GROMACS .gro file of C-alpha atoms in nm:
model
  201
    1MET     CA    1  15.933   6.345  12.214
    2ASN     CA    2  15.777   6.190  11.832
    3PHE     CA    3  15.441   5.978  11.915
    4ASP     CA    4  15.544   5.665  11.899
    5PRO     CA    5  15.198   5.432  11.713
    6GLN     CA    6  15.391   5.062  11.827
    7LEU     CA    7  15.362   5.167  12.176
    8LEU     CA    8  15.055   5.247  12.178
    9PHE     CA    9  14.832   4.924  11.989
   10GLY     CA   10  15.142   4.738  12.208
   11ILE     CA   11  14.973   4.840  12.582
   12ALA     CA   12  14.657   4.795  12.394
   13SER     CA   13  14.672   4.513  12.254
   14GLY     CA   14  14.833   4.374  12.626
   15ILE     CA   15  14.559   4.477  12.801
   16GLY     CA   16  14.268   4.325  12.546
   17LEU     CA   17  14.517   4.020  12.654
   18SER     CA   18  14.538   4.087  12.986
   19ALA     CA   19  14.201   4.134  13.095
   20ALA     CA   20  14.122   3.761  12.866
   21CYS     CA   21  14.366   3.631  13.134
   22GLY     CA   22  14.089   3.724  13.365
   23PHE     CA   23  13.873   3.499  13.210
   24ARG     CA   24  14.143   3.247  13.156
   25ILE     CA   25  14.444   3.247  13.274
   26PHE     CA   26  14.691   3.047  12.989
   27VAL     CA   27  14.445   3.070  12.614
   28PRO     CA   28  14.608   3.457  12.583
   29LEU     CA   29  14.917   3.394  12.652
   30LEU     CA   30  14.872   2.996  12.435
   31ILE     CA   31  14.731   3.260  12.147
   32ALA     CA   32  14.986   3.523  12.237
   33SER     CA   33  15.249   3.238  12.134
   34ILE     CA   34  15.111   3.115  11.817
   35ALA     CA   35  15.094   3.475  11.736
   36HIS     CA   36  15.469   3.565  11.800
   37LYS     CA   37  15.574   3.296  11.633
   38MET     CA   38  15.337   3.345  11.316
   39GLY     CA   39  15.491   3.683  11.362
   40TRP     CA   40  15.078   3.895  11.398
   41LEU     CA   41  15.225   3.952  11.771
   42PRO     CA   42  15.547   4.146  11.830
   43LEU     CA   43  15.696   4.077  12.134
   44ALA     CA   44  15.989   4.262  12.440
   45GLU     CA   45  16.267   4.117  12.394
   46ASN     CA   46  16.351   4.009  12.795
   47LEU     CA   47  15.956   3.887  12.750
   48GLU     CA   48  16.045   3.620  12.403
   49TRP     CA   49  16.093   3.263  12.619
   50ILE     CA   50  15.689   3.315  12.565
   51SER     CA   51  15.717   3.174  12.218
   52SER     CA   52  15.932   2.907  12.263
   53TRP     CA   53  15.812   2.564  12.201
   54PRO     CA   54  15.853   2.462  12.574
   55ALA     CA   55  15.632   2.759  12.678
   56LEU     CA   56  15.399   2.696  12.382
   57ILE     CA   57  15.334   2.333  12.523
   58ALA     CA   58  15.328   2.483  12.825
   59PHE     CA   59  15.045   2.729  12.731
   60ALA     CA   60  14.872   2.468  12.518
   61THR     CA   61  14.831   2.169  12.794
   62ALA     CA   62  14.758   2.435  13.108
   63SER     CA   63  14.468   2.539  12.880
   64VAL     CA   64  14.326   2.207  12.787
   65LEU     CA   65  14.313   2.143  13.184
   66GLU     CA   66  14.203   2.468  13.321
   67ILE     CA   67  13.928   2.473  13.047
   68ALA     CA   68  13.840   2.149  13.103
   69ALA     CA   69  13.842   2.193  13.534
   70TYR     CA   70  13.582   2.466  13.493
   71TYR     CA   71  13.336   2.270  13.382
   72VAL     CA   72  13.374   2.060  13.728
   73PRO     CA   73  13.084   2.092  13.924
   74TYR     CA   74  13.178   2.281  14.207
   75LEU     CA   75  13.543   2.244  14.128
   76ASP     CA   76  13.510   2.592  13.893
   77ASN     CA   77  13.434   2.743  14.273
   78LEU     CA   78  13.705   2.643  14.389
   79LEU     CA   79  13.916   2.748  14.103
   80ASP     CA   80  13.796   3.088  14.123
   81THR     CA   81  13.904   3.154  14.477
   82ILE     CA   82  14.286   3.079  14.362
   83ALA     CA   83  14.268   3.217  13.952
   84ALA     CA   84  14.251   3.557  14.100
   85PRO     CA   85  14.565   3.623  14.203
   86SER     CA   86  14.690   3.355  13.916
   87ALA     CA   87  14.525   3.600  13.663
   88MET     CA   88  14.724   3.897  13.793
   89ILE     CA   89  15.020   3.794  13.726
   90ALA     CA   90  14.907   3.636  13.410
   91GLY     CA   91  14.779   3.960  13.338
   92THR     CA   92  15.081   4.121  13.453
   93ILE     CA   93  15.341   3.873  13.230
   94VAL     CA   94  15.133   3.880  12.911
   95SER     CA   95  15.071   4.281  12.927
   96ALA     CA   96  15.428   4.374  12.950
   97SER     CA   97  15.579   4.098  12.613
   98THR     CA   98  15.337   4.320  12.448
   99ILE     CA   99  15.499   4.660  12.518
  100ILE     CA  100  15.835   4.647  12.331
  101ASP     CA  101  16.085   4.962  12.362
  102ILE     CA  102  16.043   5.106  12.630
  103ASP     CA  103  16.284   5.129  12.988
  104PRO     CA  104  16.196   4.789  13.170
  105THR     CA  105  16.099   4.994  13.471
  106TRP     CA  106  15.824   5.179  13.266
  107GLN     CA  107  15.719   4.848  13.040
  108TRP     CA  108  15.660   4.652  13.425
  109ILE     CA  109  15.506   4.975  13.612
  110LEU     CA  110  15.236   4.946  13.314
  111ALA     CA  111  15.191   4.622  13.241
  112LEU     CA  112  15.110   4.608  13.687
  113LEU     CA  113  14.899   4.873  13.676
  114VAL     CA  114  14.748   4.836  13.347
  115GLY     CA  115  14.748   4.440  13.260
  116GLY     CA  116  14.737   4.254  13.610
  117GLY     CA  117  14.390   4.548  13.734
  118SER     CA  118  14.199   4.410  13.408
  119ALA     CA  119  14.290   4.101  13.520
  120GLY     CA  120  14.182   4.119  13.843
  121ILE     CA  121  13.871   4.322  13.753
  122ILE     CA  122  13.780   4.087  13.529
  123GLN     CA  123  13.843   3.777  13.712
  124ALA     CA  124  13.639   3.929  14.009
  125GLY     CA  125  13.411   3.955  13.786
  126THR     CA  126  13.338   3.570  13.655
  127GLY     CA  127  13.351   3.486  14.001
  128LEU     CA  128  13.037   3.721  14.142
  129THR     CA  129  12.906   3.608  13.760
  130ARG     CA  130  12.972   3.221  13.845
  131LEU     CA  131  12.858   3.212  14.218
  132SER     CA  132  12.531   3.408  14.174
  133SER     CA  133  12.485   3.122  13.900
  134LEU     CA  134  12.601   2.845  14.183
  135LYS     CA  135  12.339   3.026  14.423
  136PHE     CA  136  12.032   3.116  14.165
  137THR     CA  137  12.072   2.731  13.976
  138GLY     CA  138  12.193   2.497  14.120
  139GLY     CA  139  12.562   2.520  14.018
  140LEU     CA  140  12.315   2.391  13.723
  141GLY     CA  141  12.424   2.696  13.509
  142ASN     CA  142  12.833   2.751  13.538
  143HIS     CA  143  12.855   2.624  13.203
  144ALA     CA  144  12.694   2.803  12.991
  145VAL     CA  145  12.911   3.043  13.227
  146ALA     CA  146  13.237   2.872  13.149
  147THR     CA  147  13.160   2.782  12.783
  148GLY     CA  148  13.094   3.206  12.741
  149GLU     CA  149  13.434   3.295  12.936
  150ASN     CA  150  13.566   3.011  12.714
  151VAL     CA  151  13.418   3.216  12.434
  152ALA     CA  152  13.532   3.532  12.558
  153SER     CA  153  13.924   3.474  12.641
  154ILE     CA  154  13.914   3.333  12.297
  155GLY     CA  155  13.737   3.556  12.136
  156GLY     CA  156  13.910   3.854  12.363
  157SER     CA  157  14.291   3.731  12.217
  158ILE     CA  158  14.253   3.730  11.842
  159ILE     CA  159  14.099   4.089  11.876
  160ALA     CA  160  14.344   4.154  12.179
  161ILE     CA  161  14.554   4.057  11.832
  162VAL     CA  162  14.413   4.174  11.524
  163ALA     CA  163  14.228   4.518  11.615
  164PRO     CA  164  14.401   4.690  11.900
  165LEU     CA  165  14.240   4.964  12.019
  166ILE     CA  166  13.817   4.825  11.912
  167ALA     CA  167  13.945   4.589  12.275
  168LEU     CA  168  14.085   4.840  12.436
  169THR     CA  169  13.781   4.993  12.386
  170GLY     CA  170  13.575   4.694  12.537
  171VAL     CA  171  13.807   4.604  12.806
  172ALA     CA  172  13.657   4.936  12.998
  173VAL     CA  173  13.290   4.948  12.881
  174LEU     CA  174  13.369   4.622  13.063
  175VAL     CA  175  13.607   4.703  13.359
  176ILE     CA  176  13.310   4.961  13.432
  177ILE     CA  177  13.051   4.698  13.428
  178ILE     CA  178  13.211   4.452  13.617
  179LEU     CA  179  13.313   4.788  13.850
  180TRP     CA  180  12.925   4.907  13.935
  181MET     CA  181  12.817   4.531  13.945
  182ILE     CA  182  13.074   4.437  14.258
  183SER     CA  183  13.002   4.760  14.366
  184LYS     CA  184  12.569   4.677  14.390
  185PHE     CA  185  12.732   4.371  14.530
  186PHE     CA  186  12.930   4.509  14.834
  187MET     CA  187  12.577   4.731  14.845
  188LYS     CA  188  12.391   4.511  14.916
  189LYS     CA  189  12.587   4.296  15.136
  190SER     CA  190  12.649   4.610  15.383
  191HIS     CA  191  12.266   4.666  15.361
  192GLU     CA  192  12.184   4.314  15.481
  193PRO     CA  193  12.280   4.265  15.906
  194ILE     CA  194  12.036   4.624  15.876
  195ALA     CA  195  11.770   4.367  15.761
  196LYS     CA  196  11.785   4.107  15.949
  197ASN     CA  197  11.779   4.363  16.281
  198GLN     CA  198  11.496   4.550  16.187
  199ASP     CA  199  11.349   4.163  16.110
  200ALA     CA  200  11.443   4.087  16.451
  201VAL     CA  201  11.244   4.371  16.636
   0.00000   0.00000   0.00000
């Protein structure tokens, strides 16, 4: 079996774009759509509709609305409650779109595992960060968090297209950090009842 570097780069690009969906759902889809139209990003034939004009216009509109909504206090936290499954769906689709010349079954299995998984983990990390910001700043720091997420989504999507292996490395590091943060968060939560019981005694 011959090594196919295009497949490797396609998977790496897909992981980078899907991870960016964890920051903003529609921005990576918009950038992928534009990149394909410009001839910079090959897409799988069954998902070339992503670069159609109706899809591009829809992604652009949704991206603007999504970016604006995250600057509205408390609405941003509400959006986080529905963003996780949406980010995983978007991550799976955009990841599958860059995995070309492979059996469709494996295309979608890989996209779901590495694409949807990456998007879901990143989104969980952003949600946890926003909750911490709400707790310690009363929501005043959420604007800074939203701006950082916008930059990460746009920048990460571009890097995923122009330097996919660098994007892949960055995603791997970020996923490890977020998983560590999540484990620390739940460990702290699990110890809180014990501490309360001890205080009561």
